[in-house]
Amino acid sequence: MPYVPPRHPKSDRVQTGVHFRPGETPPDLWRLIVLDVVPGAAASDVADALGEIWQLLTELSQGRVRELGPYGDGSAGAFVPDGSLAFVLGYGARLFGPRAGGAPLIDAAARPGALPAHYPAGNMAPFPALHWRDDAAAGRAQRDIAVQLTADTELALARAVLDIAELIRTASLPLRLRAMFDGFGRDDRRSWIGFHDAINTLSAADRREAIIIERNAASGWTEGGTYMVFLRVVVDIGRWRDLDVPAQEAVVGRTKLHGVPLAGIDRTRDGRIETTPDLACPFRTTGPDGRRDPEACREPDFAHDPRLAASHVGRASPHWSRARIYRQGYEFLEVGTDGRPVVGLNFVAFVKSPDEVHRLLAEKDGFGDCNFGGGVDGIPSPPLLSLSAAGVYVAPAIPDEGERFPGECLFMTETVA
């Protein structure tokens, strides 16, 4: 039997590929493709193209591959493993702006006020303490349209990208594939810096409030959807590994081995850093191997110690920071222009407003004065992170009956409300 995507209540209209509902966990394989509309394309032709792509992805998520059927003799064709493929369709601010060689494709008045026009390129930093990598092609992720793909198998992702590209070619769709970014989840649940990652994330109960866009008069078409913020963050792994483990723990705010929050950070007489784990942390063992479970102890005690509050965990904590973000992270490894490995994280955030991410990365209590963590009372604060790509997209709610894809109303000739 083919896979049938789950149906959700009408009040729950966020695209299925966001993976925010209770009991859902994002798959470990991720890919983002970004596309542009060709100059001079009519809005109706773009709508037809997006309808075709949405239908193609829906079929692939059901294990239906067009290359294998249906056939001219009336047979239904073959079903293949779907790999738990899920997807999110989003629109960037460029789509609402002036178009080369013609009138605007979409009425600029329909652009949500929270959707930033772009991340500044060149020497301008998108955030106070997080700057572009020297060799970054800053605009390559901020395009007209984005499609996020997640799956349990590499084949499911690769097949989706190839079939989209072939559909564009064979049907002469007015779209062009501009860039592709990939990433993966680690089965040890750590990041490239060696620490447990995504320990202190929003609970399932908090995610809905954090991500779903509420109705507003200026852009009612976004109601029930969400914003997708994408940052491809490069980690200077050599600089990080030059720090000893206590210094790393002080910067992060947890022990490296077990992920236990710190109760204190001190310096010895000879200037070395010493960290003290929170012995009251109720970490528990899981399984016969006795491995400790960092999920059991999420929150360090920041209030009494500014050094803990300045750690990465302290700055990013949803209980300490005012920003409310449902974050998903996918590691990447690529080869740089100098032939050396480049490692980092695809930071993907789903929020009801991109301002939530900007608040976290721009305000002093977050990362506005610090690239990663530390920087108080002699705790090191190495500039570990830089951006190689970034983009913001609004992902409308799943289609209502009669709509072919999310946001189809944008491409109507009538004014969008």
Short mmCIF file of C-alpha atoms in Angstrom, two decimals:
data_model
loop_
_atom_site.label_atom_id
_atom_site.label_comp_id
_atom_site.label_asym_id
_atom_site.label_seq_id
_atom_site.Cartn_x
_atom_site.Cartn_y
_atom_site.Cartn_z
CA MET A 1 0.00 0.00 0.00
CA PRO A 2 1.31 3.49 -0.80
CA TYR A 3 2.15 5.92 1.97
CA VAL A 4 -0.70 8.35 2.67
CA PRO A 5 0.32 11.65 4.32
CA PRO A 6 -1.41 12.24 7.67
CA ARG A 7 -4.43 14.51 7.75
CA HIS A 8 -4.47 17.20 10.41
CA PRO A 9 -7.34 19.29 11.79
CA LYS A 10 -8.25 22.37 9.79
CA SER A 11 -6.92 24.50 12.64
CA ASP A 12 -3.53 22.82 12.14
CA ARG A 13 -2.49 23.83 8.65
CA VAL A 14 1.29 24.05 8.90
CA GLN A 15 2.99 22.17 6.07
CA THR A 16 3.76 18.59 7.06
CA GLY A 17 7.50 18.92 6.38
CA VAL A 18 7.96 21.21 9.38
CA HIS A 19 7.81 18.18 11.74
CA PHE A 20 6.60 20.11 14.78
CA ARG A 21 3.65 18.05 15.97
CA PRO A 22 3.70 15.91 19.15
CA GLY A 23 5.55 12.67 18.54
CA GLU A 24 7.19 13.91 15.33
CA THR A 25 10.96 13.94 14.89
CA PRO A 26 12.64 15.46 11.84
CA PRO A 27 14.32 12.84 9.62
CA ASP A 28 18.10 12.74 9.64
CA LEU A 29 18.60 13.71 5.99
CA TRP A 30 17.91 17.21 4.69
CA ARG A 31 18.21 19.19 1.48
CA LEU A 32 17.26 22.71 0.47
CA ILE A 33 16.90 23.81 -3.13
CA VAL A 34 16.30 27.41 -4.14
CA LEU A 35 14.82 28.55 -7.43
CA ASP A 36 14.22 31.76 -9.35
CA VAL A 37 11.38 32.68 -11.68
CA VAL A 38 12.66 33.35 -15.20
CA PRO A 39 12.42 36.98 -16.36
CA GLY A 40 9.17 37.86 -18.08
CA ALA A 41 7.20 34.87 -16.79
CA ALA A 42 3.48 35.38 -16.25
CA ALA A 43 2.06 34.83 -12.78
CA SER A 44 -0.36 32.21 -14.10
CA ASP A 45 2.50 30.23 -15.65
CA VAL A 46 4.45 30.32 -12.39
CA ALA A 47 1.36 29.11 -10.54
CA ASP A 48 1.00 26.22 -12.98
CA ALA A 49 4.67 25.35 -12.48
CA LEU A 50 4.42 25.33 -8.70
CA GLY A 51 1.26 23.25 -8.92
CA GLU A 52 3.16 20.71 -11.01
CA ILE A 53 6.06 20.59 -8.53
CA TRP A 54 3.73 20.23 -5.53
CA GLN A 55 1.90 17.38 -7.26
CA LEU A 56 5.19 15.69 -8.15
CA LEU A 57 6.43 15.86 -4.55
CA THR A 58 3.10 14.58 -3.27
CA GLU A 59 3.38 11.57 -5.57
CA LEU A 60 6.96 10.89 -4.48
CA SER A 61 5.92 11.02 -0.82
CA GLN A 62 3.43 8.26 -1.68
CA GLY A 63 6.07 6.10 -3.37
CA ARG A 64 4.82 6.93 -6.87
CA VAL A 65 7.57 7.54 -9.42
CA ARG A 66 6.44 8.91 -12.77
CA GLU A 67 9.19 7.08 -14.58
CA LEU A 68 7.56 3.81 -13.49
CA GLY A 69 3.96 4.63 -14.36
CA PRO A 70 1.14 4.97 -14.96
CA TYR A 71 1.70 3.53 -18.40
CA GLY A 72 -0.11 3.91 -21.67
CA ASP A 73 -1.56 0.40 -21.46
CA GLY A 74 -3.57 1.41 -18.40
CA SER A 75 -1.44 -0.36 -15.78
CA ALA A 76 -0.92 1.51 -12.54
CA GLY A 77 2.85 1.21 -12.48
CA ALA A 78 5.08 0.27 -9.55
CA PHE A 79 5.35 1.73 -6.07
CA VAL A 80 8.77 2.24 -4.49
CA PRO A 81 9.87 2.93 -0.88
CA ASP A 82 9.05 6.58 -0.21
CA GLY A 83 11.85 7.15 2.31
CA SER A 84 9.45 9.18 4.49
CA LEU A 85 9.92 12.10 2.11
CA ALA A 86 8.42 15.36 3.38
CA PHE A 87 8.68 18.86 1.98
CA VAL A 88 8.09 22.56 2.64
CA LEU A 89 7.45 25.21 -0.01
CA GLY A 90 8.40 28.80 0.81
CA TYR A 91 8.55 32.22 -0.85
CA GLY A 92 11.30 34.81 -0.49
CA ALA A 93 11.03 38.60 -0.51
CA ARG A 94 12.54 38.77 -4.02
CA LEU A 95 9.30 37.34 -5.37
CA PHE A 96 7.45 40.49 -4.32
CA GLY A 97 9.90 42.97 -5.82
CA PRO A 98 10.47 44.51 -9.26
CA ARG A 99 11.23 41.99 -11.99
CA ALA A 100 13.78 42.40 -14.72
CA GLY A 101 12.12 43.08 -18.05
CA GLY A 102 8.56 43.42 -16.81
CA ALA A 103 6.01 44.38 -14.19
CA PRO A 104 6.14 42.89 -10.68
CA LEU A 105 5.09 39.25 -10.63
CA ILE A 106 3.21 39.67 -7.34
CA ASP A 107 1.69 42.80 -5.87
CA ALA A 108 4.28 44.22 -3.48
CA ALA A 109 1.47 45.02 -1.05
CA ALA A 110 1.09 41.28 -0.43
CA ARG A 111 4.60 41.00 0.97
CA PRO A 112 4.48 40.38 4.75
CA GLY A 113 6.14 43.16 6.68
CA ALA A 114 8.12 40.62 8.69
CA LEU A 115 9.75 39.17 5.55
CA PRO A 116 13.17 40.84 5.20
CA ALA A 117 14.12 42.03 1.75
CA HIS A 118 17.53 40.39 1.93
CA TYR A 119 20.52 39.65 4.06
CA PRO A 120 23.12 42.32 3.22
CA ALA A 121 26.02 41.05 1.21
CA GLY A 122 29.62 42.12 0.81
CA ASN A 123 31.18 43.86 3.79
CA MET A 124 27.84 44.40 5.53
CA ALA A 125 27.21 41.91 8.32
CA PRO A 126 23.72 40.42 8.60
CA PHE A 127 24.13 40.22 12.37
CA PRO A 128 26.37 42.16 14.78
CA ALA A 129 28.59 39.22 15.74
CA LEU A 130 27.91 36.76 12.90
CA HIS A 131 29.51 37.82 9.62
CA TRP A 132 29.81 36.48 6.11
CA ARG A 133 32.58 34.03 5.39
CA ASP A 134 35.19 35.64 3.14
CA ASP A 135 34.36 33.37 0.19
CA ALA A 136 30.57 33.38 0.74
CA ALA A 137 28.24 33.89 -2.20
CA ALA A 138 25.91 35.84 0.05
CA GLY A 139 22.87 35.87 -2.20
CA ARG A 140 22.86 32.26 -3.30
CA ALA A 141 20.31 31.16 -0.69
CA GLN A 142 18.04 34.22 -0.83
CA ARG A 143 16.10 33.54 -4.02
CA ASP A 144 12.47 33.63 -5.15
CA ILE A 145 11.38 30.17 -3.99
CA ALA A 146 12.72 27.53 -1.61
CA VAL A 147 11.85 23.85 -1.28
CA GLN A 148 13.01 22.03 1.83
CA LEU A 149 13.19 18.24 1.57
CA THR A 150 13.65 15.78 4.43
CA ALA A 151 13.79 12.00 4.29
CA ASP A 152 15.15 8.85 5.86
CA THR A 153 17.12 7.89 2.75
CA GLU A 154 19.51 9.71 0.47
CA LEU A 155 17.72 8.20 -2.53
CA ALA A 156 14.44 9.89 -1.61
CA LEU A 157 16.13 13.31 -1.52
CA ALA A 158 18.20 12.79 -4.66
CA ARG A 159 15.23 11.46 -6.62
CA ALA A 160 13.10 14.46 -5.61
CA VAL A 161 15.74 16.97 -6.73
CA LEU A 162 16.38 15.17 -10.00
CA ASP A 163 12.69 14.78 -10.79
CA ILE A 164 12.04 18.47 -10.07
CA ALA A 165 14.91 19.44 -12.39
CA GLU A 166 13.66 17.08 -15.09
CA LEU A 167 10.11 18.39 -14.75
CA ILE A 168 11.39 21.94 -15.22
CA ARG A 169 13.31 20.84 -18.32
CA THR A 170 10.74 18.65 -20.03
CA ALA A 171 7.73 20.86 -19.29
CA SER A 172 9.64 24.11 -19.94
CA LEU A 173 8.56 25.48 -16.57
CA PRO A 174 9.49 29.15 -15.97
CA LEU A 175 11.80 28.30 -13.06
CA ARG A 176 15.55 27.89 -12.69
CA LEU A 177 17.36 25.90 -10.02
CA ARG A 178 19.97 28.23 -8.48
CA ALA A 179 21.55 26.39 -5.56
CA MET A 180 21.31 23.31 -3.40
CA PHE A 181 22.40 22.75 0.19
CA ASP A 182 22.51 19.43 2.00
CA GLY A 183 22.90 18.27 5.57
CA PHE A 184 22.52 15.33 7.90
CA GLY A 185 21.68 14.48 11.48
CA ARG A 186 24.26 12.63 13.55
CA ASP A 187 23.36 9.36 15.23
CA ASP A 188 25.47 10.34 18.27
CA ARG A 189 23.35 13.50 18.63
CA ARG A 190 26.45 15.66 18.89
CA SER A 191 27.69 18.49 16.71
CA TRP A 192 31.08 19.05 15.05
CA ILE A 193 32.37 20.71 18.24
CA GLY A 194 31.86 17.40 20.08
CA PHE A 195 29.06 18.44 22.44
CA HIS A 196 25.49 17.16 22.54
CA ASP A 197 23.32 19.31 20.29
CA ALA A 198 19.66 20.35 20.45
CA ILE A 199 19.29 19.28 24.08
CA ASN A 200 17.43 22.38 25.15
CA THR A 201 14.80 22.77 22.42
CA LEU A 202 11.18 23.79 22.63
CA SER A 203 8.77 21.21 23.93
CA ALA A 204 6.08 19.94 21.58
CA ALA A 205 3.52 21.96 23.50
CA ASP A 206 5.47 25.19 22.96
CA ARG A 207 6.22 24.68 19.27
CA ARG A 208 2.75 25.54 18.01
CA GLU A 209 2.73 28.93 19.71
CA ALA A 210 6.28 29.63 18.52
CA ILE A 211 5.86 28.87 14.82
CA ILE A 212 2.30 29.50 13.60
CA ILE A 213 1.64 32.88 11.97
CA GLU A 214 -1.43 34.64 13.27
CA ARG A 215 -3.82 36.52 11.02
CA ASN A 216 -3.14 40.16 10.30
CA ALA A 217 -4.86 42.60 7.99
CA ALA A 218 -1.81 43.30 5.85
CA SER A 219 -1.08 39.71 4.81
CA GLY A 220 -3.95 37.43 5.74
CA TRP A 221 -2.77 34.85 3.21
CA THR A 222 0.04 33.88 5.61
CA GLU A 223 -2.33 32.88 8.43
CA GLY A 224 -1.70 29.37 9.69
CA GLY A 225 1.68 29.14 7.98
CA THR A 226 5.18 29.76 9.29
CA TYR A 227 8.49 31.39 8.41
CA MET A 228 11.56 29.33 7.58
CA VAL A 229 14.91 30.96 8.39
CA PHE A 230 17.97 29.24 6.94
CA LEU A 231 21.55 29.97 7.99
CA ARG A 232 24.45 27.87 6.72
CA VAL A 233 26.95 28.37 9.52
CA VAL A 234 30.61 27.43 9.10
CA VAL A 235 32.56 26.36 12.21
CA ASP A 236 36.28 27.11 12.53
CA ILE A 237 36.99 23.64 13.82
CA GLY A 238 40.75 24.16 14.10
CA ARG A 239 40.34 27.18 16.36
CA TRP A 240 37.83 25.26 18.48
CA ARG A 241 40.04 22.22 18.93
CA ASP A 242 42.92 24.43 20.00
CA LEU A 243 40.96 25.10 23.23
CA ASP A 244 41.35 22.59 26.04
CA VAL A 245 38.24 20.76 27.27
CA PRO A 246 37.59 22.94 30.36
CA ALA A 247 37.70 26.06 28.18
CA GLN A 248 35.32 24.44 25.71
CA GLU A 249 32.97 23.51 28.53
CA ALA A 250 33.02 27.06 29.89
CA VAL A 251 32.16 28.46 26.47
CA VAL A 252 29.33 25.94 25.92
CA GLY A 253 27.97 25.75 29.49
CA ARG A 254 27.88 21.95 29.75
CA THR A 255 30.26 19.06 30.28
CA LYS A 256 31.58 17.65 27.05
CA LEU A 257 31.23 13.97 27.83
CA HIS A 258 27.70 13.75 29.23
CA GLY A 259 26.10 17.12 28.51
CA VAL A 260 25.49 17.88 32.19
CA PRO A 261 24.95 21.61 32.85
CA LEU A 262 27.64 23.43 34.76
CA ALA A 263 27.15 24.66 38.31
CA GLY A 264 30.24 26.85 38.22
CA ILE A 265 33.20 28.13 36.23
CA ASP A 266 36.40 29.12 38.06
CA ARG A 267 40.06 29.86 37.45
CA THR A 268 42.98 28.27 39.27
CA ARG A 269 45.89 30.31 40.60
CA ASP A 270 47.88 29.57 37.49
CA GLY A 271 45.05 30.86 35.27
CA ARG A 272 43.59 27.58 34.07
CA ILE A 273 39.83 27.22 33.73
CA GLU A 274 38.01 24.70 35.90
CA THR A 275 34.39 23.71 35.45
CA THR A 276 32.08 22.12 38.01
CA PRO A 277 29.12 20.02 36.82
CA ASP A 278 25.76 20.36 38.51
CA LEU A 279 25.79 17.31 40.78
CA ALA A 280 22.10 17.81 41.53
CA CYS A 281 21.25 17.26 37.88
CA PRO A 282 18.93 14.24 37.74
CA PHE A 283 20.62 12.65 34.74
CA ARG A 284 19.73 9.04 34.30
CA THR A 285 21.10 6.04 32.46
CA THR A 286 19.47 4.56 29.41
CA GLY A 287 19.93 1.04 28.18
CA PRO A 288 22.29 -1.74 29.19
CA ASP A 289 25.41 0.24 28.22
CA GLY A 290 24.69 2.80 30.97
CA ARG A 291 25.04 5.85 28.74
CA ARG A 292 23.78 9.00 30.40
CA ASP A 293 20.88 10.81 28.83
CA PRO A 294 21.48 14.57 28.39
CA GLU A 295 17.77 15.07 27.71
CA ALA A 296 17.16 14.48 31.42
CA CYS A 297 18.94 17.68 32.40
CA ARG A 298 18.18 20.54 30.07
CA GLU A 299 18.60 23.77 31.97
CA PRO A 300 21.67 25.18 33.76
CA ASP A 301 21.11 27.68 36.57
CA PHE A 302 22.03 31.01 34.99
CA ALA A 303 20.63 33.43 37.52
CA HIS A 304 23.44 33.32 40.08
CA ASP A 305 26.43 33.34 37.72
CA PRO A 306 26.99 35.72 34.78
CA ARG A 307 29.65 33.38 33.41
CA LEU A 308 27.05 30.65 32.99
CA ALA A 309 24.57 33.12 31.54
CA ALA A 310 27.20 34.15 28.97
CA SER A 311 27.80 30.58 27.82
CA HIS A 312 26.33 29.37 24.55
CA VAL A 313 23.63 27.43 26.39
CA GLY A 314 22.78 30.46 28.49
CA ARG A 315 22.48 32.77 25.51
CA ALA A 316 20.42 30.31 23.45
CA SER A 317 18.10 29.05 26.17
CA PRO A 318 14.41 29.55 25.33
CA HIS A 319 13.78 30.14 29.04
CA TRP A 320 16.47 32.81 29.33
CA SER A 321 16.25 34.46 25.95
CA ARG A 322 13.08 36.21 24.82
CA ALA A 323 13.34 34.60 21.39
CA ARG A 324 11.02 31.66 20.73
CA ILE A 325 12.43 29.47 18.00
CA TYR A 326 11.78 25.91 16.85
CA ARG A 327 15.21 24.99 15.58
CA GLN A 328 16.33 22.03 13.49
CA GLY A 329 20.00 21.48 12.78
CA TYR A 330 21.74 19.49 10.07
CA GLU A 331 25.51 19.13 9.87
CA PHE A 332 27.45 19.49 6.64
CA LEU A 333 30.91 18.73 5.31
CA GLU A 334 32.29 20.14 2.08
CA VAL A 335 35.62 21.05 0.51
CA GLY A 336 36.62 24.72 0.51
CA THR A 337 38.28 26.67 -2.27
CA ASP A 338 41.64 26.02 -0.59
CA GLY A 339 41.11 22.26 -0.66
CA ARG A 340 40.56 21.99 3.09
CA PRO A 341 37.46 20.48 4.72
CA VAL A 342 34.75 22.96 5.68
CA VAL A 343 32.33 21.85 8.40
CA GLY A 344 29.31 23.48 9.89
CA LEU A 345 25.61 23.47 10.63
CA ASN A 346 22.55 24.18 8.55
CA PHE A 347 20.53 26.16 11.10
CA VAL A 348 16.86 25.88 10.11
CA ALA A 349 14.37 27.75 12.29
CA PHE A 350 10.60 27.78 12.02
CA VAL A 351 9.10 30.85 13.65
CA LYS A 352 5.97 32.97 13.53
CA SER A 353 8.20 35.94 12.74
CA PRO A 354 11.82 36.16 11.50
CA ASP A 355 12.25 38.85 14.15
CA GLU A 356 12.60 36.01 16.66
CA VAL A 357 15.86 34.87 15.02
CA HIS A 358 17.10 38.42 14.59
CA ARG A 359 16.38 39.09 18.25
CA LEU A 360 18.43 36.08 19.32
CA LEU A 361 21.36 37.00 17.07
CA ALA A 362 21.28 40.77 17.47
CA GLU A 363 20.44 41.55 21.10
CA LYS A 364 23.00 41.65 23.87
CA ASP A 365 21.30 38.99 26.00
CA GLY A 366 21.59 36.63 23.04
CA PHE A 367 24.41 36.67 20.51
CA GLY A 368 24.48 40.36 19.65
CA ASP A 369 27.84 40.88 21.35
CA CYS A 370 29.20 37.34 21.07
CA ASN A 371 29.85 35.04 18.14
CA PHE A 372 29.24 31.77 20.00
CA GLY A 373 29.59 31.96 23.79
CA GLY A 374 31.77 33.04 26.69
CA GLY A 375 33.51 36.41 26.81
CA VAL A 376 32.89 37.20 30.50
CA ASP A 377 35.48 37.28 33.33
CA GLY A 378 38.28 35.95 31.17
CA ILE A 379 36.30 33.10 29.64
CA PRO A 380 37.42 32.84 26.00
CA SER A 381 35.04 33.90 23.26
CA PRO A 382 36.62 32.72 20.02
CA PRO A 383 35.05 33.88 16.72
CA LEU A 384 34.15 30.37 15.67
CA LEU A 385 31.19 30.95 13.36
CA SER A 386 30.68 32.57 9.97
CA LEU A 387 27.92 32.47 7.36
CA SER A 388 28.28 30.97 3.90
CA ALA A 389 24.60 31.28 2.92
CA ALA A 390 21.34 32.54 4.40
CA GLY A 391 17.72 33.06 3.44
CA VAL A 392 14.26 33.75 4.84
CA TYR A 393 11.05 32.33 3.35
CA VAL A 394 7.40 32.38 4.28
CA ALA A 395 5.80 28.93 4.07
CA PRO A 396 2.00 29.34 3.74
CA ALA A 397 -0.49 26.90 5.19
CA ILE A 398 -1.27 23.65 3.39
CA PRO A 399 -3.68 24.13 0.47
CA ASP A 400 -7.36 24.57 1.11
CA GLU A 401 -9.75 22.51 -0.98
CA GLY A 402 -9.53 23.76 -4.54
CA GLU A 403 -5.97 25.07 -4.19
CA ARG A 404 -3.15 23.26 -5.92
CA PHE A 405 -0.30 24.33 -3.64
CA PRO A 406 0.37 26.58 -0.62
CA GLY A 407 0.09 30.26 -1.45
CA GLU A 408 -1.61 29.85 -4.82
CA CYS A 409 -3.68 32.95 -4.09
CA LEU A 410 -0.53 35.06 -4.46
CA PHE A 411 -0.48 34.43 -8.17
CA MET A 412 -4.07 35.50 -8.81
CA THR A 413 -4.63 38.79 -10.61
CA GLU A 414 -6.88 40.06 -7.82
CA THR A 415 -5.38 41.81 -4.82
CA VAL A 416 -4.31 39.39 -2.11
CA ALA A 417 -5.75 40.06 1.35
#
